Tab-separated table of C-alpha atoms in Angstrom:
chain	number	residue	atom	x	y	z
A	1	UNK	CA	154.769	17.998	12.055
A	2	UNK	CA	154.927	17.226	15.780
A	3	UNK	CA	158.225	17.819	17.554
A	4	UNK	CA	159.493	15.409	20.202
A	5	UNK	CA	162.390	16.374	22.447
A	6	UNK	CA	164.384	13.847	24.473
A	7	UNK	CA	166.810	14.919	27.177
A	8	UNK	CA	169.452	12.212	27.607
A	9	UNK	CA	171.188	9.956	25.096
A	10	UNK	CA	171.624	6.868	27.230
A	11	UNK	CA	169.927	3.502	26.614
A	12	UNK	CA	166.478	4.760	27.647
A	13	UNK	CA	166.721	7.948	25.610
A	14	UNK	CA	167.966	6.152	22.506
A	15	UNK	CA	165.278	3.475	22.727
A	16	UNK	CA	162.550	6.058	23.341
A	17	UNK	CA	163.667	8.017	20.260
A	18	UNK	CA	163.638	4.933	18.032
A	19	UNK	CA	160.192	3.883	19.251
A	20	UNK	CA	158.692	7.379	18.989
A	21	UNK	CA	159.840	8.205	15.448
A	22	UNK	CA	157.439	8.126	12.535
A	23	UNK	CA	157.088	10.042	9.283
A	24	UNK	CA	154.751	12.571	10.900
A	25	UNK	CA	157.110	13.763	13.639
A	26	UNK	CA	160.608	15.040	14.232
A	27	UNK	CA	162.680	13.645	17.131
A	28	UNK	CA	165.628	15.413	18.721
A	29	UNK	CA	167.896	13.924	21.397
A	30	UNK	CA	169.983	16.211	23.601
A	31	UNK	CA	173.104	14.615	25.099
A	32	UNK	CA	175.452	16.535	27.414
A	33	UNK	CA	178.475	14.342	26.603
A	34	UNK	CA	180.430	14.439	23.359
A	35	UNK	CA	178.727	11.179	22.338
A	36	UNK	CA	175.685	9.169	23.336
A	37	UNK	CA	175.688	5.977	25.415
A	38	UNK	CA	178.761	6.672	27.543
A	39	UNK	CA	177.432	4.715	30.531
A	40	UNK	CA	176.166	1.928	28.271
A	41	UNK	CA	179.790	1.219	27.326
A	42	UNK	CA	180.587	0.479	30.986
A	43	UNK	CA	177.833	-2.048	31.632
A	44	UNK	CA	178.731	-5.688	32.157
A	45	UNK	CA	182.397	-4.823	32.526
A	46	UNK	CA	182.466	-3.454	28.996
A	47	UNK	CA	180.550	-6.427	27.587
A	48	UNK	CA	177.067	-4.887	28.065
A	49	UNK	CA	174.694	-7.147	29.972
A	50	UNK	CA	171.673	-6.212	27.834
A	51	UNK	CA	168.989	-8.195	29.655
A	52	UNK	CA	168.315	-11.563	31.274
A	53	UNK	CA	166.593	-14.705	29.979
A	54	UNK	CA	164.500	-15.231	33.155
A	55	UNK	CA	160.818	-15.825	32.437
A	56	UNK	CA	158.172	-13.231	33.290
A	57	UNK	CA	157.504	-13.748	37.002
A	58	UNK	CA	161.095	-14.744	37.790
A	59	UNK	CA	162.333	-11.667	35.968
A	60	UNK	CA	160.072	-9.349	37.946
A	61	UNK	CA	161.249	-10.939	41.207
A	62	UNK	CA	164.580	-9.225	40.533
A	63	UNK	CA	162.987	-5.773	40.533
A	64	UNK	CA	163.623	-4.494	44.060
A	65	UNK	CA	161.850	-1.123	44.131
A	66	UNK	CA	158.335	-0.578	42.708
A	67	UNK	CA	157.943	-3.925	41.001
A	68	UNK	CA	154.189	-3.451	40.506
A	69	UNK	CA	154.702	-0.221	38.594
A	70	UNK	CA	156.901	-1.841	35.924
A	71	UNK	CA	154.433	-4.693	35.293
A	72	UNK	CA	152.521	-2.916	32.512
A	73	UNK	CA	155.601	-1.681	30.613
A	74	UNK	CA	157.264	-5.079	30.899
A	75	UNK	CA	154.126	-6.784	29.589
A	76	UNK	CA	154.262	-4.598	26.468
A	77	UNK	CA	157.995	-5.023	25.880
A	78	UNK	CA	159.647	-7.794	27.886
A	79	UNK	CA	163.132	-9.306	27.631
A	80	UNK	CA	162.193	-11.619	24.765
A	81	UNK	CA	160.594	-8.763	22.826
A	82	UNK	CA	163.842	-6.837	23.282
A	83	UNK	CA	165.894	-9.787	22.023
A	84	UNK	CA	163.624	-10.114	19.017
A	85	UNK	CA	164.047	-6.410	18.256
A	86	UNK	CA	167.831	-6.603	18.530
A	87	UNK	CA	168.237	-9.855	16.595
A	88	UNK	CA	165.888	-8.878	13.760
A	89	UNK	CA	167.794	-5.639	13.302
A	90	UNK	CA	171.214	-7.252	13.132
A	91	UNK	CA	172.574	-7.507	16.686
A	92	UNK	CA	173.292	-11.137	17.576
A	93	UNK	CA	173.206	-12.112	21.251
A	94	UNK	CA	174.374	-14.929	23.526
A	95	UNK	CA	172.875	-16.288	26.740
A	96	UNK	CA	175.188	-17.362	29.550
A	97	UNK	CA	174.448	-20.131	32.060
A	98	UNK	CA	173.178	-17.686	34.683
A	99	UNK	CA	170.725	-16.156	32.197
A	100	UNK	CA	172.646	-12.965	31.506
A	101	UNK	CA	172.458	-11.888	27.877
A	102	UNK	CA	175.290	-10.146	26.023
A	103	UNK	CA	176.019	-9.182	22.421
A	104	UNK	CA	177.625	-12.131	20.624
A	105	UNK	CA	180.802	-10.098	20.181
A	106	UNK	CA	180.825	-9.436	23.957
A	107	UNK	CA	181.571	-5.795	23.192
A	108	UNK	CA	179.407	-2.978	24.536
A	109	UNK	CA	180.621	-0.845	21.627
A	110	UNK	CA	178.619	-3.051	19.253
A	111	UNK	CA	175.428	-2.390	21.216
A	112	UNK	CA	176.050	1.344	21.030
A	113	UNK	CA	176.775	1.100	17.290
A	114	UNK	CA	173.478	-0.748	16.870
A	115	UNK	CA	171.572	2.162	18.403
A	116	UNK	CA	173.611	4.715	16.476
A	117	UNK	CA	172.673	2.982	13.212
A	118	UNK	CA	169.017	3.026	14.194
A	119	UNK	CA	169.205	6.742	14.977
A	120	UNK	CA	170.790	7.494	11.596
A	121	UNK	CA	168.398	5.270	9.623
A	122	UNK	CA	165.365	6.880	11.243
A	123	UNK	CA	166.771	10.374	10.692
A	124	UNK	CA	166.650	11.248	14.372
A	125	UNK	CA	168.498	14.428	15.294
A	126	UNK	CA	171.192	13.706	17.932
A	127	UNK	CA	172.747	16.818	19.445
A	128	UNK	CA	175.771	16.111	21.633
A	129	UNK	CA	177.590	18.533	23.945
A	130	UNK	CA	174.195	20.065	24.651
A	131	UNK	CA	173.102	20.225	28.268
A	132	UNK	CA	169.549	21.361	28.924
A	133	UNK	CA	169.509	23.717	31.898
A	134	UNK	CA	165.888	24.906	31.962
A	135	UNK	CA	162.506	23.465	30.982
A	136	UNK	CA	158.998	24.894	31.226
A	137	UNK	CA	155.698	24.485	29.438
A	138	UNK	CA	153.371	27.146	28.061
A	139	UNK	CA	151.237	25.320	25.493
A	140	UNK	CA	154.504	23.816	24.194
A	141	UNK	CA	157.727	22.845	25.987
A	142	UNK	CA	160.578	25.359	26.048
A	143	UNK	CA	164.088	24.004	26.587
A	144	UNK	CA	167.154	26.171	27.188
A	145	UNK	CA	170.698	24.839	26.892
A	146	UNK	CA	174.020	25.920	28.409
A	147	UNK	CA	174.463	28.550	25.706
A	148	UNK	CA	170.994	30.012	26.367
A	149	UNK	CA	169.692	28.661	23.086
A	150	UNK	CA	165.978	27.821	23.237
A	151	UNK	CA	164.134	24.912	21.585
A	152	UNK	CA	160.394	24.179	21.481
A	153	UNK	CA	158.651	20.790	21.460
A	154	UNK	CA	155.149	19.345	21.555
A	155	UNK	CA	156.230	16.310	23.577
A	156	UNK	CA	159.137	15.956	25.990
A	157	UNK	CA	160.831	12.812	27.333
A	158	UNK	CA	163.298	13.163	30.198
A	159	UNK	CA	165.801	10.279	30.181
A	160	UNK	CA	168.766	11.777	32.004
A	161	UNK	CA	169.552	8.766	34.207
A	162	UNK	CA	170.378	8.950	37.899
A	163	UNK	CA	173.525	9.744	39.875
A	164	UNK	CA	175.485	6.512	39.453
A	165	UNK	CA	178.906	6.784	37.788
A	166	UNK	CA	178.821	10.624	37.770
A	167	UNK	CA	181.968	10.726	35.617
A	168	UNK	CA	179.791	9.573	32.715
A	169	UNK	CA	177.632	12.667	33.073
A	170	UNK	CA	175.016	11.370	35.527
A	171	UNK	CA	174.988	14.452	37.714
A	172	UNK	CA	171.349	14.438	38.813
A	173	UNK	CA	170.384	17.276	36.461
A	174	UNK	CA	167.212	15.447	35.478
A	175	UNK	CA	165.963	15.548	39.067
A	176	UNK	CA	166.305	19.335	39.090
A	177	UNK	CA	164.385	19.624	35.822
A	178	UNK	CA	161.665	17.265	37.090
A	179	UNK	CA	161.391	19.120	40.387
A	180	UNK	CA	160.968	22.479	38.665
A	181	UNK	CA	158.203	20.924	36.574
A	182	UNK	CA	156.383	20.067	39.807
A	183	UNK	CA	157.416	16.441	40.298
A	184	UNK	CA	158.398	15.092	43.701
A	185	UNK	CA	161.810	13.400	43.900
A	186	UNK	CA	162.200	10.398	46.205
A	187	UNK	CA	165.540	10.668	48.053
A	188	UNK	CA	168.278	9.140	45.912
A	189	UNK	CA	170.696	6.503	47.212
A	190	UNK	CA	173.562	4.523	45.729
A	191	UNK	CA	172.774	0.821	45.265
A	192	UNK	CA	174.565	-2.160	43.751
A	193	UNK	CA	177.812	-0.929	45.273
A	194	UNK	CA	180.925	-2.540	46.815
A	195	UNK	CA	180.725	-3.358	50.527
A	196	UNK	CA	183.590	-1.916	52.554
A	197	UNK	CA	184.773	-3.841	55.610
A	198	UNK	CA	186.931	-3.172	58.668
A	199	UNK	CA	188.661	-6.566	58.558
A	200	UNK	CA	192.384	-6.388	57.899
A	201	UNK	CA	192.462	-9.276	55.441
A	202	UNK	CA	195.605	-10.459	53.710
A	203	UNK	CA	193.485	-11.494	50.703
A	204	UNK	CA	194.109	-9.392	47.602
A	205	UNK	CA	191.795	-9.557	44.574
A	206	UNK	CA	190.672	-13.119	45.220
A	207	UNK	CA	187.616	-14.467	43.383
A	208	UNK	CA	185.305	-17.113	44.837
A	209	UNK	CA	182.555	-18.987	43.004
A	210	UNK	CA	179.084	-19.609	44.411
A	211	UNK	CA	179.502	-18.381	47.969
A	212	UNK	CA	176.691	-17.261	50.271
A	213	UNK	CA	176.565	-13.997	52.192
A	214	UNK	CA	174.554	-14.260	55.403
A	215	UNK	CA	173.567	-10.905	56.861
A	216	UNK	CA	171.534	-10.238	59.968
A	217	UNK	CA	170.054	-6.767	60.345
A	218	UNK	CA	168.055	-5.393	63.259
A	219	UNK	CA	164.821	-6.519	61.601
A	220	UNK	CA	165.547	-9.353	59.132
A	221	UNK	CA	167.920	-12.063	57.954
A	222	UNK	CA	169.270	-11.728	54.413
A	223	UNK	CA	170.976	-14.460	52.401
A	224	UNK	CA	172.493	-13.801	48.981
A	225	UNK	CA	174.365	-16.307	46.809
A	226	UNK	CA	176.718	-15.805	43.893
A	227	UNK	CA	180.296	-15.084	42.916
A	228	UNK	CA	182.354	-12.837	45.165
A	229	UNK	CA	185.537	-10.806	44.817
A	230	UNK	CA	187.460	-9.925	47.967
A	231	UNK	CA	189.946	-7.131	47.464
A	232	UNK	CA	191.676	-5.951	50.616
A	233	UNK	CA	189.117	-3.897	52.519
A	234	UNK	CA	186.045	-4.348	50.314
A	235	UNK	CA	183.779	-7.002	48.784
A	236	UNK	CA	182.410	-6.761	45.269
A	237	UNK	CA	181.171	-9.059	42.508
A	238	UNK	CA	177.555	-10.204	41.943
A	239	UNK	CA	176.934	-11.510	45.485
A	240	UNK	CA	178.193	-8.351	47.195
A	241	UNK	CA	176.436	-5.994	44.789
A	242	UNK	CA	173.135	-7.816	45.225
A	243	UNK	CA	173.530	-7.860	48.993
A	244	UNK	CA	174.206	-4.127	49.023
A	245	UNK	CA	170.800	-3.533	47.432
A	246	UNK	CA	169.070	-5.122	50.440
A	247	UNK	CA	171.051	-3.481	53.245
A	248	UNK	CA	170.870	0.203	52.311
A	249	UNK	CA	170.126	2.149	55.528
A	250	UNK	CA	169.927	-1.094	57.532
A	251	UNK	CA	171.575	-1.675	60.905
A	252	UNK	CA	173.967	-4.608	60.378
A	253	UNK	CA	174.061	-6.928	63.402
A	254	UNK	CA	176.026	-9.828	61.929
A	255	UNK	CA	177.715	-10.428	58.554
A	256	UNK	CA	179.432	-13.619	57.445
A	257	UNK	CA	180.486	-15.542	54.352
A	258	UNK	CA	179.810	-19.225	53.753
A	259	UNK	CA	182.494	-20.185	51.242
A	260	UNK	CA	181.086	-23.697	50.702
A	261	UNK	CA	177.294	-23.397	51.022
A	262	UNK	CA	176.647	-26.722	49.272
A	263	UNK	CA	178.319	-28.602	52.135
A	264	UNK	CA	177.023	-28.969	55.677
A	265	UNK	CA	179.427	-28.556	58.596
A	266	UNK	CA	179.685	-32.346	58.960
A	267	UNK	CA	180.211	-32.933	55.240
A	268	UNK	CA	182.932	-30.314	55.101
A	269	UNK	CA	184.696	-31.781	58.129
A	270	UNK	CA	184.601	-35.239	56.522
A	271	UNK	CA	186.123	-33.810	53.338
A	272	UNK	CA	188.892	-32.149	55.307
A	273	UNK	CA	189.555	-35.404	57.186
A	274	UNK	CA	189.774	-37.242	53.884
A	275	UNK	CA	192.450	-34.915	52.506
A	276	UNK	CA	194.370	-34.981	55.779
A	277	UNK	CA	194.330	-38.780	55.961
A	278	UNK	CA	195.376	-39.047	52.314
A	279	UNK	CA	198.341	-36.751	52.940
A	280	UNK	CA	199.451	-37.350	56.563
A	281	UNK	CA	203.061	-36.279	56.010
A	282	UNK	CA	202.254	-33.146	54.017
A	283	UNK	CA	201.829	-29.702	55.524
A	284	UNK	CA	198.302	-28.358	55.937
A	285	UNK	CA	198.907	-25.925	53.103
A	286	UNK	CA	199.756	-28.717	50.675
A	287	UNK	CA	197.164	-31.186	51.940
A	288	UNK	CA	194.169	-28.848	51.732
A	289	UNK	CA	194.988	-26.687	48.731
A	290	UNK	CA	192.901	-28.943	46.477
A	291	UNK	CA	189.857	-28.245	48.657
A	292	UNK	CA	190.348	-24.617	49.645
A	293	UNK	CA	191.678	-21.552	47.830
A	294	UNK	CA	195.263	-21.284	49.118
A	295	UNK	CA	195.095	-17.574	49.984
A	296	UNK	CA	191.844	-18.160	51.852
A	297	UNK	CA	193.362	-21.147	53.643
A	298	UNK	CA	196.291	-18.992	54.759
A	299	UNK	CA	193.860	-16.386	56.107
A	300	UNK	CA	191.737	-18.962	57.928
A	301	UNK	CA	194.746	-20.653	59.503
A	302	UNK	CA	196.031	-17.232	60.562
A	303	UNK	CA	192.692	-16.426	62.189
A	304	UNK	CA	192.678	-19.823	63.922
A	305	UNK	CA	196.321	-19.358	64.990
A	306	UNK	CA	197.231	-22.602	63.246
A	307	UNK	CA	200.666	-23.031	61.676
A	308	UNK	CA	200.254	-23.584	57.918
A	309	UNK	CA	203.432	-25.695	57.941
A	310	UNK	CA	201.994	-28.054	60.530
A	311	UNK	CA	201.850	-31.689	59.387
A	312	UNK	CA	198.396	-33.015	58.520
A	313	UNK	CA	198.729	-35.800	61.079
A	314	UNK	CA	199.318	-33.211	63.825
A	315	UNK	CA	196.074	-31.298	63.316
A	316	UNK	CA	193.837	-31.532	66.394
A	317	UNK	CA	190.088	-31.992	66.398
A	318	UNK	CA	189.635	-28.433	67.705
A	319	UNK	CA	191.862	-27.096	64.903
A	320	UNK	CA	189.817	-28.986	62.357
A	321	UNK	CA	186.536	-27.620	63.694
A	322	UNK	CA	187.996	-24.105	63.714
A	323	UNK	CA	188.816	-24.404	60.002
A	324	UNK	CA	185.302	-25.640	59.257
A	325	UNK	CA	183.766	-22.842	61.307
A	326	UNK	CA	185.728	-20.133	59.499
A	327	UNK	CA	184.890	-21.590	56.080
A	328	UNK	CA	181.175	-21.790	56.854
A	329	UNK	CA	180.874	-18.654	58.974
A	330	UNK	CA	183.677	-16.265	58.017
A	331	UNK	CA	182.947	-13.152	60.076
A	332	UNK	CA	182.930	-9.793	58.324
A	333	UNK	CA	183.136	-6.481	60.172
A	334	UNK	CA	180.851	-4.272	58.066
A	335	UNK	CA	182.073	-0.694	57.599
A	336	UNK	CA	179.963	1.020	54.927
A	337	UNK	CA	178.544	0.812	51.427
A	338	UNK	CA	180.161	2.399	48.389
A	339	UNK	CA	179.112	5.805	47.053
A	340	UNK	CA	177.589	6.972	43.776
A	341	UNK	CA	181.116	6.927	42.313
A	342	UNK	CA	180.971	3.116	42.250
A	343	UNK	CA	177.196	2.560	42.152
A	344	UNK	CA	175.712	0.592	39.272
A	345	UNK	CA	172.250	2.068	39.853
A	346	UNK	CA	170.437	4.890	41.660
A	347	UNK	CA	167.580	4.128	44.044
A	348	UNK	CA	164.980	6.875	44.317
A	349	UNK	CA	164.099	9.471	41.712
A	350	UNK	CA	160.849	10.716	40.192
A	351	UNK	CA	157.934	9.684	42.414
A	352	UNK	CA	155.887	7.098	40.523
A	353	UNK	CA	152.620	8.278	42.088
A	354	UNK	CA	152.620	11.034	39.481
A	355	UNK	CA	153.505	8.800	36.508
A	356	UNK	CA	151.094	6.754	34.369
A	357	UNK	CA	152.506	3.173	34.338
A	358	UNK	CA	150.894	2.498	30.962
A	359	UNK	CA	152.955	5.045	29.021
A	360	UNK	CA	155.287	6.830	31.500
A	361	UNK	CA	153.431	10.130	31.013
A	362	UNK	CA	153.301	12.677	33.801
A	363	UNK	CA	149.959	12.990	35.567
A	364	UNK	CA	150.810	16.625	36.252
A	365	UNK	CA	151.778	17.868	32.773
A	366	UNK	CA	150.345	16.526	29.515
A	367	UNK	CA	152.975	15.497	26.976
A	368	UNK	CA	155.764	15.080	29.557
A	369	UNK	CA	157.308	11.619	29.983
A	370	UNK	CA	160.020	10.088	32.197
A	371	UNK	CA	161.906	6.914	31.273
A	372	UNK	CA	164.853	4.899	32.560
A	373	UNK	CA	166.930	5.361	35.695
A	374	UNK	CA	165.436	8.758	36.554
A	375	UNK	CA	162.326	6.889	37.730
A	376	UNK	CA	162.172	5.431	41.237
A	377	UNK	CA	162.768	1.859	40.051
A	378	UNK	CA	165.823	-0.315	40.656
A	379	UNK	CA	166.634	-3.985	40.200
A	380	UNK	CA	169.359	-6.489	40.997
A	381	UNK	CA	172.388	-7.124	38.799
A	382	UNK	CA	172.131	-9.447	35.818
A	383	UNK	CA	170.632	-7.286	33.062
A	384	UNK	CA	167.436	-6.471	34.935
A	385	UNK	CA	168.036	-2.724	35.220
A	386	UNK	CA	168.794	-2.167	31.536
A	387	UNK	CA	165.652	-4.075	30.633
A	388	UNK	CA	163.478	-1.788	32.773
A	389	UNK	CA	165.044	1.203	31.009
A	390	UNK	CA	164.222	-0.280	27.606
A	391	UNK	CA	160.703	-1.288	28.672
A	392	UNK	CA	159.803	2.161	30.045
A	393	UNK	CA	161.316	3.796	26.949
A	394	UNK	CA	159.270	1.553	24.666
A	395	UNK	CA	156.060	2.361	26.566
A	396	UNK	CA	156.601	6.118	26.217
A	397	UNK	CA	157.969	6.043	22.689
A	398	UNK	CA	155.254	3.871	21.150
A	399	UNK	CA	152.523	5.939	22.830
A	400	UNK	CA	153.926	9.114	21.296
A	401	UNK	CA	154.371	7.434	17.904
A	402	UNK	CA	150.741	6.319	17.897
A	403	UNK	CA	149.512	9.799	18.817
A	404	UNK	CA	151.496	11.936	16.379
């Protein structure tokens, strides 16, 4: 009976185990934490954004690093194949307007329970509180844990994740193991992180729908749309996280927010005039609160040195244009990006030049596979990263299943 070892009990490791298991092999998962799937429970704000409903080409457009590499694995097991697998095995899902897919219960715990049931049903050996410290191959793979206990396997899958959210156990150990096995590691960086700013804003935890971030770097112009959360000295939410993925190591020349991207400057000014003319005796704060978030209005009037208690009829043309300008081109003084502590994903990892895209097997060592975040692949927010983990895991797992 062939023995398959999997280092890492996250989404990629669990999926790889399920796909690899057959009656002719024995699968063992090693998880350093006291239970599997710790990071999975954090995804989607605890709701678990499993995947996205975008069709093939649109889906792949959201893969930022090494899109071509993932093409083969995604072809074998795409987002709709994943949904079919989950639904047929008892996990109901829902699709939101933006295409993000969650469990119907909107609880990440139910996704983890789904995988736990699969592991039990398939009689896969899950060993928690077991951190693999050393790996080498001499005809078979030898793994040594923190207690110097040694295990041997015919096939080995490394699914240890990256460095994001290190408190969940993502300490980069997999990179050390891969390096000692001869694999090159592309420099790792934190992506999909909050954007810290130098502005001293009075806004506190304010959410804005469908804004546009306009960023000019020394070599390109970047525009990202979506929801945004401004919280004191940092920006987060889908728009900020996506933007962060494009500006890693870039020199930021100009950064601004368009709070009403669906309106031109002239259209916005006409709307403001309408509200002012409808409420000539009201203060600016009362007249415009139906059009503009009140906290944002306060901040914009402060920046324009305009008294919020000024009567609508007293607002000058220059004041009006200043309000429009700040709403359409709200200047941000970029400070830095967040660290791995707040990163959703790791950029960098195992160099894909030494990995077979068909099955995730190492080109350097037969029987060695890498799946999930440890690979140098990263995508935007919206369920795209988890899907790549599942797709790479499926490619490796099914190959092993068919060959044991």
